[in-house]
PDB file of C-alpha atoms in Angstrom:
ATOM      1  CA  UNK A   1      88.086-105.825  87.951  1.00 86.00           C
ATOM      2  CA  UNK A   2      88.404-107.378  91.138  1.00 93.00           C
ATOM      3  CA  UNK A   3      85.540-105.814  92.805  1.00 93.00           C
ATOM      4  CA  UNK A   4      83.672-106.725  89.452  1.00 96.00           C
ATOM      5  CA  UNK A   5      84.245-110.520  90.632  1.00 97.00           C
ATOM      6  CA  UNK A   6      83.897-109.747  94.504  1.00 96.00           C
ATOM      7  CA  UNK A   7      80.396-108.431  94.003  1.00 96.00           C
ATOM      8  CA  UNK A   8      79.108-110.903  90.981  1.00 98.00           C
ATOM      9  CA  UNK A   9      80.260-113.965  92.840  1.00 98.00           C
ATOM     10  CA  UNK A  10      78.287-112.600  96.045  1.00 97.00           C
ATOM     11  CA  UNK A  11      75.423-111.140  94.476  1.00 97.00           C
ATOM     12  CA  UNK A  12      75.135-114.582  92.707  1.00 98.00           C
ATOM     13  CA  UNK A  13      75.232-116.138  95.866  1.00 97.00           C
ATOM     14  CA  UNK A  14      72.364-113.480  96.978  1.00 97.00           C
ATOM     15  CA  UNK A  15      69.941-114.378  93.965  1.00 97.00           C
ATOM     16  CA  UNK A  16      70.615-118.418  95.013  1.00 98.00           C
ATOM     17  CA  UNK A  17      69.182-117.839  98.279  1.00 97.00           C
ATOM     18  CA  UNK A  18      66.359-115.927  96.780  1.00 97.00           C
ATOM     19  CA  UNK A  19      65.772-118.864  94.170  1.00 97.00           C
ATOM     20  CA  UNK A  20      66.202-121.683  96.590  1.00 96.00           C
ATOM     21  CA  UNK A  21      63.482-119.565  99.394  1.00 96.00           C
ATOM     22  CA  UNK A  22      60.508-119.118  95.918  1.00 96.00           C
ATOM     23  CA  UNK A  23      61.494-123.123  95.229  1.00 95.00           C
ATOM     24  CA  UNK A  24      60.708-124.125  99.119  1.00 92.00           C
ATOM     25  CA  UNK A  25      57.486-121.832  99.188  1.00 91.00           C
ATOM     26  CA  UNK A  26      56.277-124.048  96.152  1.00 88.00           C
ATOM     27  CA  UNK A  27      57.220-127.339  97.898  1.00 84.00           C
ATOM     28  CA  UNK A  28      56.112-126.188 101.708  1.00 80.00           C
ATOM     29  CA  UNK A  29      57.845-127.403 105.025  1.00 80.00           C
ATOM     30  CA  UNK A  30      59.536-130.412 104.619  1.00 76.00           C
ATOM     31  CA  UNK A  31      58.975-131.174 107.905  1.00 73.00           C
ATOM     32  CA  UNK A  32      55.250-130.716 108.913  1.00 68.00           C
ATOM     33  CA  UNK A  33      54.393-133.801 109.812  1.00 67.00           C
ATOM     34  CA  UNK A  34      54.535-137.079 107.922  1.00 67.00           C
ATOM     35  CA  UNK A  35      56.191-136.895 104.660  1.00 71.00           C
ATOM     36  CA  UNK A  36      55.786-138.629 101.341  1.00 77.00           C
ATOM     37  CA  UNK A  37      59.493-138.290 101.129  1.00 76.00           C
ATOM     38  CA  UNK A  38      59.569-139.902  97.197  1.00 80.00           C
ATOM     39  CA  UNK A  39      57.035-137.655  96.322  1.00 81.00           C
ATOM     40  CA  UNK A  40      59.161-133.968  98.184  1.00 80.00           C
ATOM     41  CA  UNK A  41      62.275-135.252  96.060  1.00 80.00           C
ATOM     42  CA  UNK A  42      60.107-135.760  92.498  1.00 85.00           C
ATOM     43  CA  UNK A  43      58.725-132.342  93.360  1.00 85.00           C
ATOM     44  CA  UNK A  44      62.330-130.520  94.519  1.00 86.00           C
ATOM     45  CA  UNK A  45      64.082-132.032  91.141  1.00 90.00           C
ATOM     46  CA  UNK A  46      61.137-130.890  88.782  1.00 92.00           C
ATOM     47  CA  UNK A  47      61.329-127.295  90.961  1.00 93.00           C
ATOM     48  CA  UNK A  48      62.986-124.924  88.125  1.00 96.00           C
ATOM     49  CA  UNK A  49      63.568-122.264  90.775  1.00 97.00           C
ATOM     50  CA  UNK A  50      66.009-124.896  93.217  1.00 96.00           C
ATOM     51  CA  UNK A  51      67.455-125.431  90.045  1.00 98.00           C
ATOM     52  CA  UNK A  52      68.572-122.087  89.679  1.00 98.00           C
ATOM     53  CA  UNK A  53      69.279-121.569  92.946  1.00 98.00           C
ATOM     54  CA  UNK A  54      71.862-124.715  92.342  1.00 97.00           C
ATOM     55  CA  UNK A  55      72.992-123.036  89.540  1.00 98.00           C
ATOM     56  CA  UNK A  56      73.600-119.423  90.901  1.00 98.00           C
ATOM     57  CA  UNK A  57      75.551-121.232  93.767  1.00 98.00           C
ATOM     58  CA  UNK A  58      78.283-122.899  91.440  1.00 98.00           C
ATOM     59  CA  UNK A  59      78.325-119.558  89.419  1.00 98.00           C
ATOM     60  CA  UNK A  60      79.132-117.576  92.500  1.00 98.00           C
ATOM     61  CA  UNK A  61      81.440-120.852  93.452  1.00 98.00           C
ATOM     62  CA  UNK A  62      83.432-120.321  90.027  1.00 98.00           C
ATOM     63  CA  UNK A  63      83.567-116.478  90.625  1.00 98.00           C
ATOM     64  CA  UNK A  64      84.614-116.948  94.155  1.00 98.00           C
ATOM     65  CA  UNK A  65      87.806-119.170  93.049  1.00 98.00           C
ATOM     66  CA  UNK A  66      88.215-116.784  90.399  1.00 98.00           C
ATOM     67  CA  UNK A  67      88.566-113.735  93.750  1.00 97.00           C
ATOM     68  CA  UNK A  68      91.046-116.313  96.027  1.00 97.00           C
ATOM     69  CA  UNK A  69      93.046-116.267  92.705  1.00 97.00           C
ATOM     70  CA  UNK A  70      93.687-112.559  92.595  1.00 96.00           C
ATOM     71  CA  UNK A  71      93.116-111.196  95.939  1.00 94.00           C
ATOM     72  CA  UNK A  72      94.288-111.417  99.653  1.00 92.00           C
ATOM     73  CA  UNK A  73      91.391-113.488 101.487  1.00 94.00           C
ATOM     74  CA  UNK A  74      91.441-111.148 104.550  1.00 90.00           C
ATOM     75  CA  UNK A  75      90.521-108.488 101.833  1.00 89.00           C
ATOM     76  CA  UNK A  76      87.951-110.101 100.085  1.00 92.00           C
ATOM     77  CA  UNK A  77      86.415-112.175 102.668  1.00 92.00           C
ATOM     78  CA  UNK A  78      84.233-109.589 104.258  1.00 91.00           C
ATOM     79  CA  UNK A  79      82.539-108.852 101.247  1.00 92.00           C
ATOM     80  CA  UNK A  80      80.451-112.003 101.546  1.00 94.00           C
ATOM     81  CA  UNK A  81      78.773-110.179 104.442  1.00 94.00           C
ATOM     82  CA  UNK A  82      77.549-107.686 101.458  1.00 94.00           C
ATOM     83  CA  UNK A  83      75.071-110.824 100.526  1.00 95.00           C
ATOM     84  CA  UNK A  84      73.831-110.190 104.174  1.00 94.00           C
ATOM     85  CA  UNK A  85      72.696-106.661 103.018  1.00 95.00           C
ATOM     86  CA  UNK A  86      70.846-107.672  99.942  1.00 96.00           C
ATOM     87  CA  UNK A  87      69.120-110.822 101.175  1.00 96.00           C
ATOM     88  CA  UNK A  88      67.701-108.372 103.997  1.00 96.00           C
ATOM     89  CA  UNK A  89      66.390-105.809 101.165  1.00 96.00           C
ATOM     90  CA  UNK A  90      65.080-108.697  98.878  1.00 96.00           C
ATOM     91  CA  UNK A  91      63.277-110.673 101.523  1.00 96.00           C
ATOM     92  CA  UNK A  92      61.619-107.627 102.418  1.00 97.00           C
ATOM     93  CA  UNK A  93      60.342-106.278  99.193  1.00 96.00           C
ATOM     94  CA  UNK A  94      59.827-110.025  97.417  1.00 95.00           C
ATOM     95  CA  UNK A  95      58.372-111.753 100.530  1.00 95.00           C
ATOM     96  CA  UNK A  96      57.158-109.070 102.651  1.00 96.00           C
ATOM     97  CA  UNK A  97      60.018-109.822 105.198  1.00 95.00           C
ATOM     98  CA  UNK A  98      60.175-107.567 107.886  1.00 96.00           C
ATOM     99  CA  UNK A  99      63.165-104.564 108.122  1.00 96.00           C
ATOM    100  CA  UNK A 100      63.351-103.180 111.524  1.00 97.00           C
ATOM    101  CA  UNK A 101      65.567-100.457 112.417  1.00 97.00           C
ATOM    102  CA  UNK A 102      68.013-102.371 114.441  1.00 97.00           C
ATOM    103  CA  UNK A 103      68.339-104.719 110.894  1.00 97.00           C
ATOM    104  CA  UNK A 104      69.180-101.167 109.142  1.00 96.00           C
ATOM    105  CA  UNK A 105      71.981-100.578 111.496  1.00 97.00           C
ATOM    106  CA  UNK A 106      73.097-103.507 111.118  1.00 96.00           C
ATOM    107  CA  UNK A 107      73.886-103.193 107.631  1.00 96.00           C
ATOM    108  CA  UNK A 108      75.454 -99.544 108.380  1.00 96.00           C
ATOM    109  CA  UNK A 109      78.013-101.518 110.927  1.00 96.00           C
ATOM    110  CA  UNK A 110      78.534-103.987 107.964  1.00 95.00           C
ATOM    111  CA  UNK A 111      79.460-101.708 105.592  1.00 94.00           C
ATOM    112  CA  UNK A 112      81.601 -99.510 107.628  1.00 94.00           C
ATOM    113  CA  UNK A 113      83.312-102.957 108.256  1.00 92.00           C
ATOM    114  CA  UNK A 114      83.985-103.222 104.855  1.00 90.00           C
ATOM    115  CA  UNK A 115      85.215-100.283 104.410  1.00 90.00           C
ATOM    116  CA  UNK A 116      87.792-100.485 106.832  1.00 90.00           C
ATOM    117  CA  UNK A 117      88.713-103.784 106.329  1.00 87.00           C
ATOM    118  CA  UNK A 118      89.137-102.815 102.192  1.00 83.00           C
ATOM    119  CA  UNK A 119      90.927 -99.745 102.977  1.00 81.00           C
ATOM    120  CA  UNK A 120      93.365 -99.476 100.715  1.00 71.00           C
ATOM    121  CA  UNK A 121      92.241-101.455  98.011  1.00 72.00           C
ATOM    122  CA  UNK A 122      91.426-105.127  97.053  1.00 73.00           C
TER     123      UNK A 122
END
């Protein structure tokens, strides 16, 4: 059960970043140049995908406090770094992001990370 609410809180976390990147492609770089500033924050509040980006955030918050209730934080900490992993994989195959093979070893020195730091358990 724990590693239920490990994972779901940071693959929540994961899908916010995703939502919050499609929002900020819609709306563009808030800081080319000058800015209608009124008009960015009508557009950023009426953006469903920032919204769900907001939303997947206090999810993975709730899930998160749910983890610190049940397991020891030097355990469960190092799983955020799992969000690492899958915001690599889904900015390469949503936005064409690019996955080199020092990025790949990366993620084999974060998982062996986690699996010695969760040895035993969690």
């Amino acid at each position: 059960m724990n590693i239920f609410l490990i994972l779901s809180s940071v693959l929540l976390n994961a899908l916010a970043q995703i939502f919050l990147k499609v929002g900020m492609r819609a709306i563009g770089d808030v800081f080319a140049g000058k800015q209608d500033w009124g008009r960015l924050l009508v557009q950023a509040v009426g953006n469903p995908f920032l919204w769900a980006g907001f939303v997947s955030y206090g999810l993975s918050i709730a899930l998160w406090l749910a983890v610190l209730s049940r397991v020891e934080v030097s355990k469960a900490y190092p799983f955020l770094s799992v969000g690492y992993i899958v915001t690599l994989f889904l900015g390469y195959f949503l936005f064409s992001e690019s996955l080199t093979w020092e990025k790949v070893l990366g993620v084999a020195v974060i998982l062996v990370g986690i699996l010695l730091i969760s040895k035993g358990g969690v």
